[in-house]
Structures are given as C-alpha cells and as structure tokens.
PDB file of C-alpha atoms in Angstrom:
ATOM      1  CA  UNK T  25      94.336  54.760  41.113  1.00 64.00           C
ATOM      2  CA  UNK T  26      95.627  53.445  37.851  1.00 84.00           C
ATOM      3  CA  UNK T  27      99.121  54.667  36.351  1.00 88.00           C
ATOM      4  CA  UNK T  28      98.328  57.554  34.413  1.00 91.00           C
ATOM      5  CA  UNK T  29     100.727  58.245  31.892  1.00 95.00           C
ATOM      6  CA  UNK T  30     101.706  60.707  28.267  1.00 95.00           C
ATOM      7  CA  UNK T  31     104.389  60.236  26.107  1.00 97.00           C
ATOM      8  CA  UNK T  32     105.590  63.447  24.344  1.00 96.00           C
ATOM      9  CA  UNK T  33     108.389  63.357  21.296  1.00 98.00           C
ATOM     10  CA  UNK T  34     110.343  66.751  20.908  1.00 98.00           C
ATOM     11  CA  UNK T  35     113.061  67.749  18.346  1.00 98.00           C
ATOM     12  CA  UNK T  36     116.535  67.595  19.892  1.00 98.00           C
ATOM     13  CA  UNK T  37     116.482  71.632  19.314  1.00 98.00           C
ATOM     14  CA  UNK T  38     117.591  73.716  22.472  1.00 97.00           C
ATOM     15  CA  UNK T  39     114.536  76.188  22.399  1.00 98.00           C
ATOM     16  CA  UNK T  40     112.290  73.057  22.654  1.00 98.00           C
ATOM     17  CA  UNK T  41     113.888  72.904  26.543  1.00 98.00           C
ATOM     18  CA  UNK T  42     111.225  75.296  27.855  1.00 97.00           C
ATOM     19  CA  UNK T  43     108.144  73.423  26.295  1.00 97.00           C
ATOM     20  CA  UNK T  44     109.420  70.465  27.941  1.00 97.00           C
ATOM     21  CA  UNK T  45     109.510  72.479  31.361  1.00 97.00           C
ATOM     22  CA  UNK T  46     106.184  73.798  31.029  1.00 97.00           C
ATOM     23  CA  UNK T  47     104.635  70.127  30.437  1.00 96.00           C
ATOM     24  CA  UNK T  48     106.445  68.546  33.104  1.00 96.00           C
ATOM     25  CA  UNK T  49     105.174  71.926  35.654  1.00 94.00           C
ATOM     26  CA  UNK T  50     101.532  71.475  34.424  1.00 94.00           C
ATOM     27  CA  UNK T  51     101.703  67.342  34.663  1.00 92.00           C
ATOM     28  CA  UNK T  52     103.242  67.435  38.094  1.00 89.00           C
ATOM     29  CA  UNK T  53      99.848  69.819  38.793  1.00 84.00           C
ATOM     30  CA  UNK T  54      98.357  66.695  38.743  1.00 84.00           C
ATOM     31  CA  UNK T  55     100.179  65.676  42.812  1.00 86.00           C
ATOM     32  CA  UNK T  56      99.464  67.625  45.361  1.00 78.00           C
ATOM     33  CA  UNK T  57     103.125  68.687  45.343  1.00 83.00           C
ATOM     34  CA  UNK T  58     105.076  71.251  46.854  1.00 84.00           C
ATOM     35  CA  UNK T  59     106.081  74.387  44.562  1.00 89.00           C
ATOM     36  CA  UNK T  60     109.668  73.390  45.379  1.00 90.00           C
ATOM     37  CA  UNK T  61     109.005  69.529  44.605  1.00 88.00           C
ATOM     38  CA  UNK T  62     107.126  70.158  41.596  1.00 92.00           C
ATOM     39  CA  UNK T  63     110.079  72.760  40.242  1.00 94.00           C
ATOM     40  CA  UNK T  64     112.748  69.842  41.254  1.00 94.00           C
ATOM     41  CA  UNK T  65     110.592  67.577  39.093  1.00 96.00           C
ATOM     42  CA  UNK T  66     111.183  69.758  35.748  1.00 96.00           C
ATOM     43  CA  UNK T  67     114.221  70.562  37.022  1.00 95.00           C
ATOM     44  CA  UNK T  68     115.860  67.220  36.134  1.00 96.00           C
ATOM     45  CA  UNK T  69     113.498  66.563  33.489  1.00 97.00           C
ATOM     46  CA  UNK T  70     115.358  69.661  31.618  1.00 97.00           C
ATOM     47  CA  UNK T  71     118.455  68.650  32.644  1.00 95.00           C
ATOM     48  CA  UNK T  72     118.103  64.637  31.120  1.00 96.00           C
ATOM     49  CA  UNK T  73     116.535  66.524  27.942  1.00 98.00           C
ATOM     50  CA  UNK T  74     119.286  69.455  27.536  1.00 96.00           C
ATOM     51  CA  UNK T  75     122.050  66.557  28.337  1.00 94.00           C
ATOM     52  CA  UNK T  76     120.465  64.499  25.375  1.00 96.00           C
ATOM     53  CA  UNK T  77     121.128  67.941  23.327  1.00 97.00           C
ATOM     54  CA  UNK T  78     124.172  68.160  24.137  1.00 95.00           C
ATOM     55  CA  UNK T  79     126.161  64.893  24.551  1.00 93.00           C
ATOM     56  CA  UNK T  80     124.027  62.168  22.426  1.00 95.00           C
ATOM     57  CA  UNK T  81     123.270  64.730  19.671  1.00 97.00           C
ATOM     58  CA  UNK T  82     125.936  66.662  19.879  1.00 96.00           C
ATOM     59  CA  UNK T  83     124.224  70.151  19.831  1.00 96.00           C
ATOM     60  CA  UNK T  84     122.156  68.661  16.221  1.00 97.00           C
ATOM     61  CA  UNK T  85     118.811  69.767  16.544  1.00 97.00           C
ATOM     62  CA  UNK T  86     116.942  67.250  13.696  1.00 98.00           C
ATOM     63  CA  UNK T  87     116.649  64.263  16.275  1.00 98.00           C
ATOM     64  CA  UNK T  88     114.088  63.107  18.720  1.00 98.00           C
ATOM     65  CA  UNK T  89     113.875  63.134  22.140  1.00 98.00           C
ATOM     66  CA  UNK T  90     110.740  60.901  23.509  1.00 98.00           C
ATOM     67  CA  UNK T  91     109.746  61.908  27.064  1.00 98.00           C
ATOM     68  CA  UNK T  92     107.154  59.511  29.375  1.00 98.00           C
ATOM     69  CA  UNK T  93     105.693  61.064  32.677  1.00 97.00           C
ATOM     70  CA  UNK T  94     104.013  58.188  34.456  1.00 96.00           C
ATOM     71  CA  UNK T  95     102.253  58.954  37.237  1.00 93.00           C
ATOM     72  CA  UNK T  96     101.710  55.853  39.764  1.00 91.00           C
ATOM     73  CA  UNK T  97      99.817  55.819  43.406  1.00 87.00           C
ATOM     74  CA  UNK T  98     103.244  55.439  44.860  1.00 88.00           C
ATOM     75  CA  UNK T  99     106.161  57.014  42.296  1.00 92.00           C
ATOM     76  CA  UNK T 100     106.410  59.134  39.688  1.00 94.00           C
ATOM     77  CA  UNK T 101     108.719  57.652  36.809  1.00 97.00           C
ATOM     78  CA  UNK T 102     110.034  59.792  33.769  1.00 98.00           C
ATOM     79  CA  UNK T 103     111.620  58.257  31.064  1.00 98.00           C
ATOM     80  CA  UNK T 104     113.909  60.189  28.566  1.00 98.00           C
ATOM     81  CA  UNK T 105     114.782  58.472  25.404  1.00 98.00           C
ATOM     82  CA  UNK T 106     117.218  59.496  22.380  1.00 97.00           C
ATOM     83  CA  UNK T 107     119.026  57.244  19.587  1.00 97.00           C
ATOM     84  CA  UNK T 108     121.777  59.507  19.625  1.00 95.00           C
ATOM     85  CA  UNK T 109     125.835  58.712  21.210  1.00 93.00           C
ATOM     86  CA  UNK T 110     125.495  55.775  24.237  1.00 89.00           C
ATOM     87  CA  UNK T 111     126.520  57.183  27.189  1.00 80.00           C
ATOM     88  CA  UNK T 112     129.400  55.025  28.953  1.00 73.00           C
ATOM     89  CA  UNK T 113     127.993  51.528  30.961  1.00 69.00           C
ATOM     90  CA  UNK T 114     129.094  52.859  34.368  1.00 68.00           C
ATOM     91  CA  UNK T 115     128.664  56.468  33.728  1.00 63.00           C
ATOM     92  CA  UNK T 116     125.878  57.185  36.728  1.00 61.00           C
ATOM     93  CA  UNK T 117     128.189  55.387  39.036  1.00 64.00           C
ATOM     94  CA  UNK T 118     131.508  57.412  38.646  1.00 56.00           C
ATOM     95  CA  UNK T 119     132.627  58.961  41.515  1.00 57.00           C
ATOM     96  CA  UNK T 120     133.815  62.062  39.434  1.00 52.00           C
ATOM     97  CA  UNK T 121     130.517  63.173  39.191  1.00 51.00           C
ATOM     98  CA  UNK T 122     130.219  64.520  42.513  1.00 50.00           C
ATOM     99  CA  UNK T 123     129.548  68.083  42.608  1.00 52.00           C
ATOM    100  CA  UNK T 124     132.808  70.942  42.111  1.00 54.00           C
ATOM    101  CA  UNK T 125     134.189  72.213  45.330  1.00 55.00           C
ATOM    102  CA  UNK T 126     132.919  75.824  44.487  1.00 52.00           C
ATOM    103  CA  UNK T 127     134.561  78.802  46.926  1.00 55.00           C
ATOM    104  CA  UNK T 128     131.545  81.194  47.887  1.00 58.00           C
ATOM    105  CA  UNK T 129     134.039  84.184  48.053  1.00 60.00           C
ATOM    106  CA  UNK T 130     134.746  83.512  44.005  1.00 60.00           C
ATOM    107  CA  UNK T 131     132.050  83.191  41.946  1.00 55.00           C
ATOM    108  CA  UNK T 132     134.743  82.571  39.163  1.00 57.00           C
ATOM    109  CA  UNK T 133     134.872  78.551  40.763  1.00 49.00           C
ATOM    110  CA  UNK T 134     131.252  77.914  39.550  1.00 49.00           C
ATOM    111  CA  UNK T 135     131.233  76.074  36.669  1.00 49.00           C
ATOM    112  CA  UNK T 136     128.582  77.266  33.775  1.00 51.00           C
ATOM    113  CA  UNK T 137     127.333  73.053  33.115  1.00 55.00           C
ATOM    114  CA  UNK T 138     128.308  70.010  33.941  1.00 59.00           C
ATOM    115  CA  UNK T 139     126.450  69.473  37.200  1.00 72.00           C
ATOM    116  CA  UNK T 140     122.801  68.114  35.401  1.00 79.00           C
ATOM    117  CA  UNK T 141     123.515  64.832  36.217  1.00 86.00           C
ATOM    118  CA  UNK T 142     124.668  65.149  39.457  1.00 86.00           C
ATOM    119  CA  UNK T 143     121.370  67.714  40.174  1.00 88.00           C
ATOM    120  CA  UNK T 144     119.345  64.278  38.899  1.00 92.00           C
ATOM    121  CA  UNK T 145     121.164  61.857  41.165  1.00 91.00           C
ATOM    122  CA  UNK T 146     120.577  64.086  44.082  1.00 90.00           C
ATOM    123  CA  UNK T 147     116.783  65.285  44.016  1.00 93.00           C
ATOM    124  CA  UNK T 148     115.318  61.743  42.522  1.00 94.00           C
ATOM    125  CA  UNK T 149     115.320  58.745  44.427  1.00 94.00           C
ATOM    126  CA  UNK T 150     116.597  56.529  41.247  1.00 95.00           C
ATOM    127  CA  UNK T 151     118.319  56.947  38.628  1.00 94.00           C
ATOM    128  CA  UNK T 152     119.016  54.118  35.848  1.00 95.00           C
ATOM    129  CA  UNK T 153     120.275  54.049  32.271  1.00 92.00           C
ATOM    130  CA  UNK T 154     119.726  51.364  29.750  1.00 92.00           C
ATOM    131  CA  UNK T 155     119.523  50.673  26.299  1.00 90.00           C
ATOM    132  CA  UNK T 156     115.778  49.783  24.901  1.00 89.00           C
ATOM    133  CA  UNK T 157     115.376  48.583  21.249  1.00 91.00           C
ATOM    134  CA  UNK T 158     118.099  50.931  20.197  1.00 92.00           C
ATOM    135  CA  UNK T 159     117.544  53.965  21.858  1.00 96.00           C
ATOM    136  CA  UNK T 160     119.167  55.394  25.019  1.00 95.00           C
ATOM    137  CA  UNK T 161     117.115  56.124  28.064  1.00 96.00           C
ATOM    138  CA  UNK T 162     117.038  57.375  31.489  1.00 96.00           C
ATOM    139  CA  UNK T 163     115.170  56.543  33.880  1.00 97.00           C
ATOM    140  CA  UNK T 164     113.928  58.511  37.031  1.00 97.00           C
ATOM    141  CA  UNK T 165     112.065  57.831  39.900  1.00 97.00           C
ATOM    142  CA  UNK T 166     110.830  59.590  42.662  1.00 94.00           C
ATOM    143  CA  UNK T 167     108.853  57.670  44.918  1.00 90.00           C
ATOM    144  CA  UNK T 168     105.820  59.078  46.696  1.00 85.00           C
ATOM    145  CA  UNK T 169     104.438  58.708  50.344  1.00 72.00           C
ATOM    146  CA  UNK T 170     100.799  59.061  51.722  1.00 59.00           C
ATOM    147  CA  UNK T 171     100.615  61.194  54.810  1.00 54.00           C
ATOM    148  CA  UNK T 172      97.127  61.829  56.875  1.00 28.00           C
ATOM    149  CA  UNK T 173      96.476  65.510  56.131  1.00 28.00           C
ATOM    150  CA  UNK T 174      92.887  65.857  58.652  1.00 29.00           C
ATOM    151  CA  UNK T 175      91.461  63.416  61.285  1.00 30.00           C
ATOM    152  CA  UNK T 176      89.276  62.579  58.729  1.00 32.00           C
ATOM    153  CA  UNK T 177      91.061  59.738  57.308  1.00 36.00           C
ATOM    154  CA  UNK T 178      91.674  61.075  54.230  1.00 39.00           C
ATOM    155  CA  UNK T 179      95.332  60.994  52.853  1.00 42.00           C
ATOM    156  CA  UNK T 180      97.385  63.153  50.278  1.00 50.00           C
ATOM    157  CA  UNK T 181     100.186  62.108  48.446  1.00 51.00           C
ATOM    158  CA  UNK T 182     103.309  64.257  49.039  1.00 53.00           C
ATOM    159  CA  UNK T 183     106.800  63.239  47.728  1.00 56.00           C
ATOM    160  CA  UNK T 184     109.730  62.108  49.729  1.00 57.00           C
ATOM    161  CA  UNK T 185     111.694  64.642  50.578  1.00 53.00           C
ATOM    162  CA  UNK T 186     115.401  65.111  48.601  1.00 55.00           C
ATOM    163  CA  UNK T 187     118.299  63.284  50.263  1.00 56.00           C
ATOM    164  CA  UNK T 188     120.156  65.314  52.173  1.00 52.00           C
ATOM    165  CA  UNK T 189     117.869  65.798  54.914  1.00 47.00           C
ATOM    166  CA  UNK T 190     116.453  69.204  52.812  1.00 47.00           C
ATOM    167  CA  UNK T 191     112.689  69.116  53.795  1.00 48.00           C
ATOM    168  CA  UNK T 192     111.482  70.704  50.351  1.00 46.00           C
ATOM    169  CA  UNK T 193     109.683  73.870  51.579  1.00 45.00           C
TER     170      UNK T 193
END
C-alpha cells in the first residue's frame, strides 16, 4: 500500500477546531482502528491545532494552520504547521510538562488547559518540532502493527497501544 495522504489549510479561528476533529474522525475511518484509538487520534490533532490558536497566534483568528494526515502501511504521521510565535528549541523535552498532581477529592486542582501537549506526548509514539521554510510544525507519529485477525492469513492493521500499558478498548 502506498502512503496515502491530504493536506487541509484552516483559519487559525477557534470554531474551525471541530471541522478539524471531524476530518481527522472520518480519515482515521480509513484503519481499522479502535473507537478509542481513532478518538485519541483527533484528540491530539485538536490539541496541536487549538495550541497553534492559542500560543503561535495568540488567540488571532486571520492566520493559517496547514494540517497533513499521511497514512503509511506501518504509521500514521500528522503534521501541523503555522507561521505564527516559535515555540522554545527544547520545549517537548521539559520536564515541567508532566501532567498536574490533581487531588480526586477536589475537583478545584484540575486545571482548565495546559495539559494538550502533554495528552500528545503520551498517546503518540513521537513527537518532534522543527522549523520548515519558515513555518512551525509538529510532528506526530503513531506507528502501526499488523496482527493475524483469522487462520486465514489475512492481517489487519491495528495501532500500538498508548504507553502506559492502557490496552485502548
């Protein structure tokens, strides 16, 4: 199977966040994924897009935001661009990112944002940032594994799992 692959362009406007959802639920159709894989898919796909909002842009709606979904035999790779503010070199890699300590008793500890990127680093296999002729994007990857479904031979792709030992279901 070749890469199949479409390349969307959005304004940076918050009630474009849905549409974005919607295309990444209906392309993800396209693996025989889980309903809980193929929700953690658009999951971080709205996250990257709602953090270009909101930190390159600044809130501006007027900007674009360029999304790839490539589909490959053995990953899927999304690509989010923006020419909006850089984010910082080692930004992915801070340890500060971690997720809050939240108290289950106090609902008041759980904090409204701030957790998109961490939500990425944890449900896709790879995450990367890098600059590409003068736009800003991130890339991530979720790699895919074949698994014999009948006695038959045939084979179905089916995601890895998220880290964590969370089997998905």
């Amino acid at each position: 199977m070749k890469c199949r692959k479409i390349k969307f362009i959005i304004d940076s406007d918050m009630e474009n966040v849905p549409l974005v959802g919607m295309v990444v639920n209906k392309l993800s159709s396209l693996i025989p994924l889980t309903n809980i894989e193929t929700y953690q898919i658009e999951l971080c796909t709205v996250e990257a897009v709602t953090n270009c909002i909101k930190h390159a842009y600044g809130g501006r709606s007027g900007n674009e935001i360029e999304i790839i979904f490539s589909i490959y035999p053995e990953r899927i790779i999304i690509e989010v661009y923006d020419t909006g503010k850089l984010m910082e070199k080692d930004f992915l890699s801070r340890k500060d990112l971690s997720t809050p300590k939240i108290d289950p008793h106090d609902l008041s500890t759980i904090s409204e944002g701030g957790m998109g990127l961490e939500i990425i680093k944890k449900i896709m296999d790879e995450v990367k940032y890098q600059r590409v002729k003068e736009k800003n994007c991130l890339i991530m990857i979720k790699e895919l594994t074949k698994e014999k479904i009948n006695d038959s031979g045939k084979s179905q792709l089916l995601i890895n799992r998220p880290k964590g030992g969370k089997d998905g279901t």
